[in-house]
mmCIF file of C-alpha atoms in Angstrom:
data_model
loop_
_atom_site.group_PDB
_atom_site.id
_atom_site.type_symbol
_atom_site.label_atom_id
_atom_site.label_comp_id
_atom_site.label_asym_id
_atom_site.label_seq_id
_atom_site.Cartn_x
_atom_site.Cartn_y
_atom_site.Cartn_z
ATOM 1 C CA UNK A 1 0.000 0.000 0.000
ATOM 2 C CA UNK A 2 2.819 2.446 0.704
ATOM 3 C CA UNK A 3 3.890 4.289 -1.885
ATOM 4 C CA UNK A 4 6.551 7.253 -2.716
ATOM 5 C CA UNK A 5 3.587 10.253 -2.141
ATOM 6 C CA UNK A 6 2.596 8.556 1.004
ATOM 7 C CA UNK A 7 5.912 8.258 2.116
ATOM 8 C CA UNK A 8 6.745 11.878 1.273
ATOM 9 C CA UNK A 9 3.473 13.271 3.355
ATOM 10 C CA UNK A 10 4.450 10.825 6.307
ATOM 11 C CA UNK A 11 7.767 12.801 6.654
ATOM 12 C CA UNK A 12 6.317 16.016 6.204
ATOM 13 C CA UNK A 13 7.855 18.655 8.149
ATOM 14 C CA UNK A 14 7.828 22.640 8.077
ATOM 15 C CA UNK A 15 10.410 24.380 6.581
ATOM 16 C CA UNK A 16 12.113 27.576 8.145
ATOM 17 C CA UNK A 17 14.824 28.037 6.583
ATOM 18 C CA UNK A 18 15.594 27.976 2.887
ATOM 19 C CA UNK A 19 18.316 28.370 0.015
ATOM 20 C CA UNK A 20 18.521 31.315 -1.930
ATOM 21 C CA UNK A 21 17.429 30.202 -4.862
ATOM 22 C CA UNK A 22 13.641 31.701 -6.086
ATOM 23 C CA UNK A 23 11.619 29.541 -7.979
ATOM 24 C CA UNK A 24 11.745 29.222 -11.649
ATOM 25 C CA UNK A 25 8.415 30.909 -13.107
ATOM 26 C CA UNK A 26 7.834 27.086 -14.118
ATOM 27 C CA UNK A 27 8.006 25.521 -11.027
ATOM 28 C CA UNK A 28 5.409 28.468 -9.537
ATOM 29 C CA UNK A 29 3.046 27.964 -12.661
ATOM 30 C CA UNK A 30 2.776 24.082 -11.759
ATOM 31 C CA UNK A 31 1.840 24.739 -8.180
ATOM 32 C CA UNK A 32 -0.325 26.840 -9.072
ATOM 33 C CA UNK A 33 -2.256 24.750 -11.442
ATOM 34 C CA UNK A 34 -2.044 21.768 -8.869
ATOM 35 C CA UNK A 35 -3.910 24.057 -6.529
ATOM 36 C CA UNK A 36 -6.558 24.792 -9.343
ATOM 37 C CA UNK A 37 -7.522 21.365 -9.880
ATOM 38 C CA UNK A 38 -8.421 21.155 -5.898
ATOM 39 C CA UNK A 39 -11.594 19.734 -5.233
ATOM 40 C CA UNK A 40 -13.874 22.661 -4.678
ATOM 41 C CA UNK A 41 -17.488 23.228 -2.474
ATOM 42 C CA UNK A 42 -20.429 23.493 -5.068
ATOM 43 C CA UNK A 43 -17.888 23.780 -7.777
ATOM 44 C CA UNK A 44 -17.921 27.854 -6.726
ATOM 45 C CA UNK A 45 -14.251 27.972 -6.630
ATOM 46 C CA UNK A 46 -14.290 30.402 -4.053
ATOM 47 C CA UNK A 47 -10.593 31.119 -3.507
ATOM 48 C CA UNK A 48 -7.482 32.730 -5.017
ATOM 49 C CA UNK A 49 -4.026 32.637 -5.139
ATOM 50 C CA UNK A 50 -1.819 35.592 -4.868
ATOM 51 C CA UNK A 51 1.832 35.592 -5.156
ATOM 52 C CA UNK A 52 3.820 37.765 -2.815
ATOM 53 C CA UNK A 53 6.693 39.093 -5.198
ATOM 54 C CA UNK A 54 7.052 42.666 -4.182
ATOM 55 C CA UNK A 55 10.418 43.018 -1.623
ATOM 56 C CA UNK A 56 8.787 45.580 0.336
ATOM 57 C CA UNK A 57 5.353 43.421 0.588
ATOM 58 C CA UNK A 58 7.380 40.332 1.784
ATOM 59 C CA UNK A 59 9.115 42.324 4.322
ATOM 60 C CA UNK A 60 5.901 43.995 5.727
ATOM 61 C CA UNK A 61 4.651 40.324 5.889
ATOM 62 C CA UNK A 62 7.275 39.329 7.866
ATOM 63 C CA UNK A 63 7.227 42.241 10.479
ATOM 64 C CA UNK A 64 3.291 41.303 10.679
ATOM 65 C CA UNK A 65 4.230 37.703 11.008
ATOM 66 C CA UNK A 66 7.407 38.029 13.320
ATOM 67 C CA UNK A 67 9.058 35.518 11.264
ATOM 68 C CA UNK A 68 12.015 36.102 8.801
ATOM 69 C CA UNK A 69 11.776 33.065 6.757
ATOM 70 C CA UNK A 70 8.297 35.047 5.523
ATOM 71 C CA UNK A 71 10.717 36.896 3.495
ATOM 72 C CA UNK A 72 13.639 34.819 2.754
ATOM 73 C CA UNK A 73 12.233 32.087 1.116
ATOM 74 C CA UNK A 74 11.997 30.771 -3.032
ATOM 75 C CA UNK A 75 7.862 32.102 -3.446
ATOM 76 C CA UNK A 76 5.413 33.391 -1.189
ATOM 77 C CA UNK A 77 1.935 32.745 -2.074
ATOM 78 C CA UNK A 78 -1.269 34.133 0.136
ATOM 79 C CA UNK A 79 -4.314 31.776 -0.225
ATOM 80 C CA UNK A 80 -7.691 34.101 -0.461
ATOM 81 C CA UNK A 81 -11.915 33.732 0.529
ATOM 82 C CA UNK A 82 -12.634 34.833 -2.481
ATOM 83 C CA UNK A 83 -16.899 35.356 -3.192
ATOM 84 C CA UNK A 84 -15.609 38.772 -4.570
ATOM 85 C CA UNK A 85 -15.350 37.656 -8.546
ATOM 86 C CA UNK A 86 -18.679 35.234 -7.769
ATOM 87 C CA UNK A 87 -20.472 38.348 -6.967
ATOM 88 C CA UNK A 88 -19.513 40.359 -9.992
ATOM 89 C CA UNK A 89 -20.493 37.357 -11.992
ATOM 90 C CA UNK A 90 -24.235 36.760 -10.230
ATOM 91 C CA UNK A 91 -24.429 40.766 -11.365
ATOM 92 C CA UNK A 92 -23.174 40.903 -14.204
ATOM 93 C CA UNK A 93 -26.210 38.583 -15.224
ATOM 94 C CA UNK A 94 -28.814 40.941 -13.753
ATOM 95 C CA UNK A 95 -29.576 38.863 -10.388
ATOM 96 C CA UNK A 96 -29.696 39.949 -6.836
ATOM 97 C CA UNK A 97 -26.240 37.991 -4.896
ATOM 98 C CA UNK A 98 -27.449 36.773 -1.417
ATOM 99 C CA UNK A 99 -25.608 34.292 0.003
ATOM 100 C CA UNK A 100 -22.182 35.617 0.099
ATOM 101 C CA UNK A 101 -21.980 36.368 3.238
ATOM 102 C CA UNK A 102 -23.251 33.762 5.342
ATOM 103 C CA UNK A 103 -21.634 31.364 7.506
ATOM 104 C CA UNK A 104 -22.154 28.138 4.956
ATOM 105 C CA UNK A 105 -20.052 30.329 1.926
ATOM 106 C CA UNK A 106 -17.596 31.883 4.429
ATOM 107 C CA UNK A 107 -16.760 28.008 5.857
ATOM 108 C CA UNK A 108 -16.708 26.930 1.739
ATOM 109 C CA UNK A 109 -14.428 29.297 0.798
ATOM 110 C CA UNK A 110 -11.976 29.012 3.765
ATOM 111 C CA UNK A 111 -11.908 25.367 2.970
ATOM 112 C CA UNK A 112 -11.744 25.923 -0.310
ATOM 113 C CA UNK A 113 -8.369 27.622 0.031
ATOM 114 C CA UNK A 114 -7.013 25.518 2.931
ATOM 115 C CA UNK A 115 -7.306 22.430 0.903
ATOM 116 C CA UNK A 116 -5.467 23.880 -2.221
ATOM 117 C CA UNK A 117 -2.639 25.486 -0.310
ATOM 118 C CA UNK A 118 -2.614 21.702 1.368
ATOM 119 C CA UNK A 119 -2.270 20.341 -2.267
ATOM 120 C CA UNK A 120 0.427 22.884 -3.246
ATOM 121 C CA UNK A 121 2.054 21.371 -0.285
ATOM 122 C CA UNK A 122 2.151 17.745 -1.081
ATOM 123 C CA UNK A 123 3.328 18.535 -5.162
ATOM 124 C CA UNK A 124 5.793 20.986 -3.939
ATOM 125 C CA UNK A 125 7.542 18.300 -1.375
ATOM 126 C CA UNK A 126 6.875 15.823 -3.980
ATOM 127 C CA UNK A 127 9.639 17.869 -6.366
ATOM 128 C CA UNK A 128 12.056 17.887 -3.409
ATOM 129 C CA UNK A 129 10.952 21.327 -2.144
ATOM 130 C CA UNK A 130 10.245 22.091 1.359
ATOM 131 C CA UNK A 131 6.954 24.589 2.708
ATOM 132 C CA UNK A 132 5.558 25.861 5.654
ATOM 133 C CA UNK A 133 2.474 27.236 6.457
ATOM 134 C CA UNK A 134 1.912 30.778 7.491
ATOM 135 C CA UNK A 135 -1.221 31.651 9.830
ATOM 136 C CA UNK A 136 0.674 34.070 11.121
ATOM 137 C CA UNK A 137 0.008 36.772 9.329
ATOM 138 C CA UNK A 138 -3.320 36.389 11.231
ATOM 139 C CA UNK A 139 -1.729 38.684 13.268
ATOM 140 C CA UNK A 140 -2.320 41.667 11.620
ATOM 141 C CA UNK A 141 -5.192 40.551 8.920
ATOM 142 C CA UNK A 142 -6.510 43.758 8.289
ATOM 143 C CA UNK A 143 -3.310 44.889 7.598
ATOM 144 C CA UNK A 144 -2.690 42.085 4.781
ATOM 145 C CA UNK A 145 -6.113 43.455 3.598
ATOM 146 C CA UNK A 146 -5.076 46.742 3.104
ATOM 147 C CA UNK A 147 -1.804 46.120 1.996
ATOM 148 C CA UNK A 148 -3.411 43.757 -0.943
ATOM 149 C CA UNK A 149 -6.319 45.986 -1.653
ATOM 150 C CA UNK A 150 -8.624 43.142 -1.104
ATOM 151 C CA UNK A 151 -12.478 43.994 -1.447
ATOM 152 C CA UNK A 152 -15.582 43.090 -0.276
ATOM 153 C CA UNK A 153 -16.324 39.627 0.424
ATOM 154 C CA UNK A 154 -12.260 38.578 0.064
ATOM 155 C CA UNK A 155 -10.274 36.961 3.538
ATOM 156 C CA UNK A 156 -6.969 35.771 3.428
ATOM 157 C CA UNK A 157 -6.790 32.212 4.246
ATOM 158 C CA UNK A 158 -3.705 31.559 4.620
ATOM 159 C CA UNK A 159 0.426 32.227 3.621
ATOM 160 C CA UNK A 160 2.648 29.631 2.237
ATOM 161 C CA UNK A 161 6.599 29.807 1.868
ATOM 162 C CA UNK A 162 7.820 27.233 -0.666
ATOM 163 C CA UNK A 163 11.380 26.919 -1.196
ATOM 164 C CA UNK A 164 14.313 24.653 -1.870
ATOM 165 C CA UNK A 165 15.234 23.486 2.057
ATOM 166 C CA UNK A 166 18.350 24.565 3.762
ATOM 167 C CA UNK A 167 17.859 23.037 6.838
ATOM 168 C CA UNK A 168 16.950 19.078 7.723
ATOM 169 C CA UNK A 169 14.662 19.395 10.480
ATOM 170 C CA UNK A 170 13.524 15.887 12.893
ATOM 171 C CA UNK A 171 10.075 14.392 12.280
ATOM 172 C CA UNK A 172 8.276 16.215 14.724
ATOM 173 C CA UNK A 173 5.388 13.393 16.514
ATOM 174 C CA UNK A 174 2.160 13.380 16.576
ATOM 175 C CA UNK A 175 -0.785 12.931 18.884
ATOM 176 C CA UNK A 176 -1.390 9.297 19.112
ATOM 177 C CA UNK A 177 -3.522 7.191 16.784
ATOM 178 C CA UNK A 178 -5.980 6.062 19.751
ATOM 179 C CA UNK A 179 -6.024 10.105 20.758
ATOM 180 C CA UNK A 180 -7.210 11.489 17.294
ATOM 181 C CA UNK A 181 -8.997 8.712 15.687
ATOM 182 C CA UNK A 182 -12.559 7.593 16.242
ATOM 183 C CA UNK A 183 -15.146 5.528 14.699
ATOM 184 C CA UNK A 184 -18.877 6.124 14.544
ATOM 185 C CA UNK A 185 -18.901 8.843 17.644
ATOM 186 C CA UNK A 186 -17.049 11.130 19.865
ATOM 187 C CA UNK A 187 -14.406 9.866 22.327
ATOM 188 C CA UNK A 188 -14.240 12.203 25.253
ATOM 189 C CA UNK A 189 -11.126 11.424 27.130
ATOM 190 C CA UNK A 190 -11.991 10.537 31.024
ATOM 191 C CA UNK A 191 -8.317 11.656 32.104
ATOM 192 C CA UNK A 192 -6.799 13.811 29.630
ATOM 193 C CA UNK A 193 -3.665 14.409 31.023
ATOM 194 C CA UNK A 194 -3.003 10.372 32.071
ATOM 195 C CA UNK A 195 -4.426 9.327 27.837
ATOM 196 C CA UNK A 196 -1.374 11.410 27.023
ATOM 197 C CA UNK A 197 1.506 11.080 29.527
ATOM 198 C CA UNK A 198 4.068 9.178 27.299
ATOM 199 C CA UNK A 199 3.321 11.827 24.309
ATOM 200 C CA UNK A 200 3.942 14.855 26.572
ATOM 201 C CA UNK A 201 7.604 12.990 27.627
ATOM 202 C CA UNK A 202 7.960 12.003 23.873
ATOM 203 C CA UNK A 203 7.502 16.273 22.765
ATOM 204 C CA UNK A 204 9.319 17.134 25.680
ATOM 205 C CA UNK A 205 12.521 15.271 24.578
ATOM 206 C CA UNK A 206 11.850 15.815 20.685
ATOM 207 C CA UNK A 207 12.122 19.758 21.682
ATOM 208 C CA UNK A 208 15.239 19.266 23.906
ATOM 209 C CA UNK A 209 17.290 17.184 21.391
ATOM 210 C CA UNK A 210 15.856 19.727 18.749
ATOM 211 C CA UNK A 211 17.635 22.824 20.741
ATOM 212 C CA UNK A 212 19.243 22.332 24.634
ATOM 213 C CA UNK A 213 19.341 26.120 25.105
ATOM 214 C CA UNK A 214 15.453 26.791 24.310
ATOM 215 C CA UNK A 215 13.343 24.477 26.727
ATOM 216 C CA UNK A 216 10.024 23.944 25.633
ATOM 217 C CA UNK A 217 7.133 22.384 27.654
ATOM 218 C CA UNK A 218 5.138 20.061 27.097
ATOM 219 C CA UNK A 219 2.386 19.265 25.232
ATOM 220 C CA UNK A 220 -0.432 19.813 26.976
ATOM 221 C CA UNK A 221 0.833 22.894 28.637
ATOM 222 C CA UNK A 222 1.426 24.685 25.645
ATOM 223 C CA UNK A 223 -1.913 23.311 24.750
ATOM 224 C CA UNK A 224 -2.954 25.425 27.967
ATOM 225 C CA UNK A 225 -1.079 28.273 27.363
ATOM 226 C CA UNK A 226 -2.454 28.853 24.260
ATOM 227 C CA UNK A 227 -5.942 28.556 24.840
ATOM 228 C CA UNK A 228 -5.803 31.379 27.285
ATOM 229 C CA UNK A 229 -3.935 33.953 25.676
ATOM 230 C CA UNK A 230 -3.873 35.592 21.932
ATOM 231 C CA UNK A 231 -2.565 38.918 20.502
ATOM 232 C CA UNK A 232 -5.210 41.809 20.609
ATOM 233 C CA UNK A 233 -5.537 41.747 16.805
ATOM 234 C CA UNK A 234 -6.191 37.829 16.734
ATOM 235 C CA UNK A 235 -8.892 38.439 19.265
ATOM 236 C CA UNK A 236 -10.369 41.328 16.527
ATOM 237 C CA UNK A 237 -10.563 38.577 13.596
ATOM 238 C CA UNK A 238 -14.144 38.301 13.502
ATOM 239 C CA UNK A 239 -14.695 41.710 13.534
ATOM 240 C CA UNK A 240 -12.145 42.043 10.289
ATOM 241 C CA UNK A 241 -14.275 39.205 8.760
ATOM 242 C CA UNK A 242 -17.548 41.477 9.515
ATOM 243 C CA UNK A 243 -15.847 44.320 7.831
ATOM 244 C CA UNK A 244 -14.909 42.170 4.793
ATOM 245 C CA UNK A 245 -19.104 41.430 4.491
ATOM 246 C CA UNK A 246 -18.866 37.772 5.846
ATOM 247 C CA UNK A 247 -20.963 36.055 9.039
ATOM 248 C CA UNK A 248 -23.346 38.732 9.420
ATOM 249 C CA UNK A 249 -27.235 38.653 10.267
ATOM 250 C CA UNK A 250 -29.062 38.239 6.817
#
C-alpha cells in the first residue's frame, strides 16, 4: 500500500529556513495549477491565489508575522476567501447575490483555500521542495487586507513559503492514533492528562534534542497556554471578517 507520495506526506515537516534560490516561473506555474484542480465546495471555486513578489510586501509580511523566513524564502503565495469575482459574476447577469456572506459560503471558501494550499504542499515536497504554512500573518489581517487591496467579500486564508530546504529538520510526533482517531462517535477522554503522559515525555525530549538552550514544555501545557492567551488583533478577527461582508445577520 505504501507508496513514494505517502511516504513523502508521512515525513512532512515545516520548513524555516531555505536556500537562496527563487523559484523558476515554471516551477510556480505548476503549483499553481495543482492548486486549481483542488476539489472545490459546489464547484464555486471560491478562492485565489496571490503571489507575494514585491520586496517591500514580503518584508511587511514578515514584520506582521514576526518571522524572517516570511521573506527569505523561493515564493510566497497568500491563499484568499474569495466570493468577490462570484459576486460580480451573479451581477453581471442581472440577479440579486445573497448568500455571500453567510456562515455556509464563508466556511466553503476558507476550505476551499485551505485544501489547495494543502495540495500545493504535497506537489511541492513531492519535487524535493520544502513549505511551511503561514497563519501568522493572522496577526495583523486587516493589515494584509489593506496592503493587498482586497475587497468586499475577500479573507486571506492563509500564507505559504515554498522553497528549496536549507535546513533538515527531525520528524516532529504526533498525537497518538488512539487520541485522534474515532469511529462512529465522539471519544471524550476521562483523564486527559493520564491518555497522554508518554506523548507529553515524547515532545518534551523531541524539543530538547531539537535545541538544549530553548526548553520547551510540554504538550499539553502549551496546549494550555495557548488557549488562554492571543494577541489583541487575533482576538479582533471576527470583527475584520464582519468588515470584509462575511458572518453577518441576513
Amino acid at each position: 500500500m505504501m507508496n513514494e507520495t505517502i511516504q513523502t506526506q508521512l515525513n512532512h515537516r515545516s520548513i524555516r529556513a531555505f536556500k537562496e534560490q527563487a523559484l523558476t516561473k515554471e516551477e510556480v506555474e505548476l503549483l499553481v495549477d495543482v492548486a486549481r484542480h483542488t476539489a472545490t465546495s459546489k464547484f464555486m471555486q471560491a478562492y485565489s491565489i496571490i503571489s507575494i513578489t514585491d520586496p517591500t510586501l514580503k518584508a511587511a509580511f514578515a514584520a506582521i508575522s514576526k518571522q524572517p523566513y516570511v521573506e527569505k524564502n523561493g515564493h510566497l503565495f497568500l491563499f484568499v476567501v474569495d466570493y468577490h469575482r462570484n459576486v460580480q459574476l451573479t451581477k453581471a447577469q442581472d440577479r440579486p447575490a445573497k448568500l455571500q456572506g453567510t456562515a455556509d459560503y464563508f466556511i466553503a471558501g476558507l476550505t476551499d483555500a485551505t485544501i489547495a494550499a494543502q495540495n500545493m504542499v504535497v506537489a511541492a515536497e513531492s519535487l524535493g521542495m520544502g513549505t511551511v504554512f503561514l497563519g501568522s500573518l493572522h496577526n495583523d489581517a486587516q493589515q494584509i487586507i489593506d496592503l493587498l487591496g482586497l475587497p468586499e467579500y475577500t479573507f486571506p486564508a492563509v500564507g505559504l513559503a515554498v522553497g528549496w530546504p536549507n535546513q533538515e529538520p527531525q520528524l516532529k510526533p504526533r498525537l497518538p492514533k488512539e487520541i485522534m482517531y474515532m469511529e462512529n462517535h465522539y471519544q471524550v477522554l476521562e483523564n486527559p492528562l493520564k491518555d497522554i503522559e508518554l506523548y507529553d515525555e515524547e515532545i518534551t525530549g523531541y524539543y530538547d534534542t531539537r535545541d538544549l538552550n530553548h526548553r520547551v514544555d510540554r504538550f499539553s501545557k502549551q496546549v494550555a497556554d495557548k488557549m488562554e492567551t492571543l494577541p489583541p488583533k487575533r482576538l479582533a478577527l471576527l470583527e475584520v471578517i464582519q468588515q470584509q461582508g462575511f458572518l453577518k445577520e441576513q
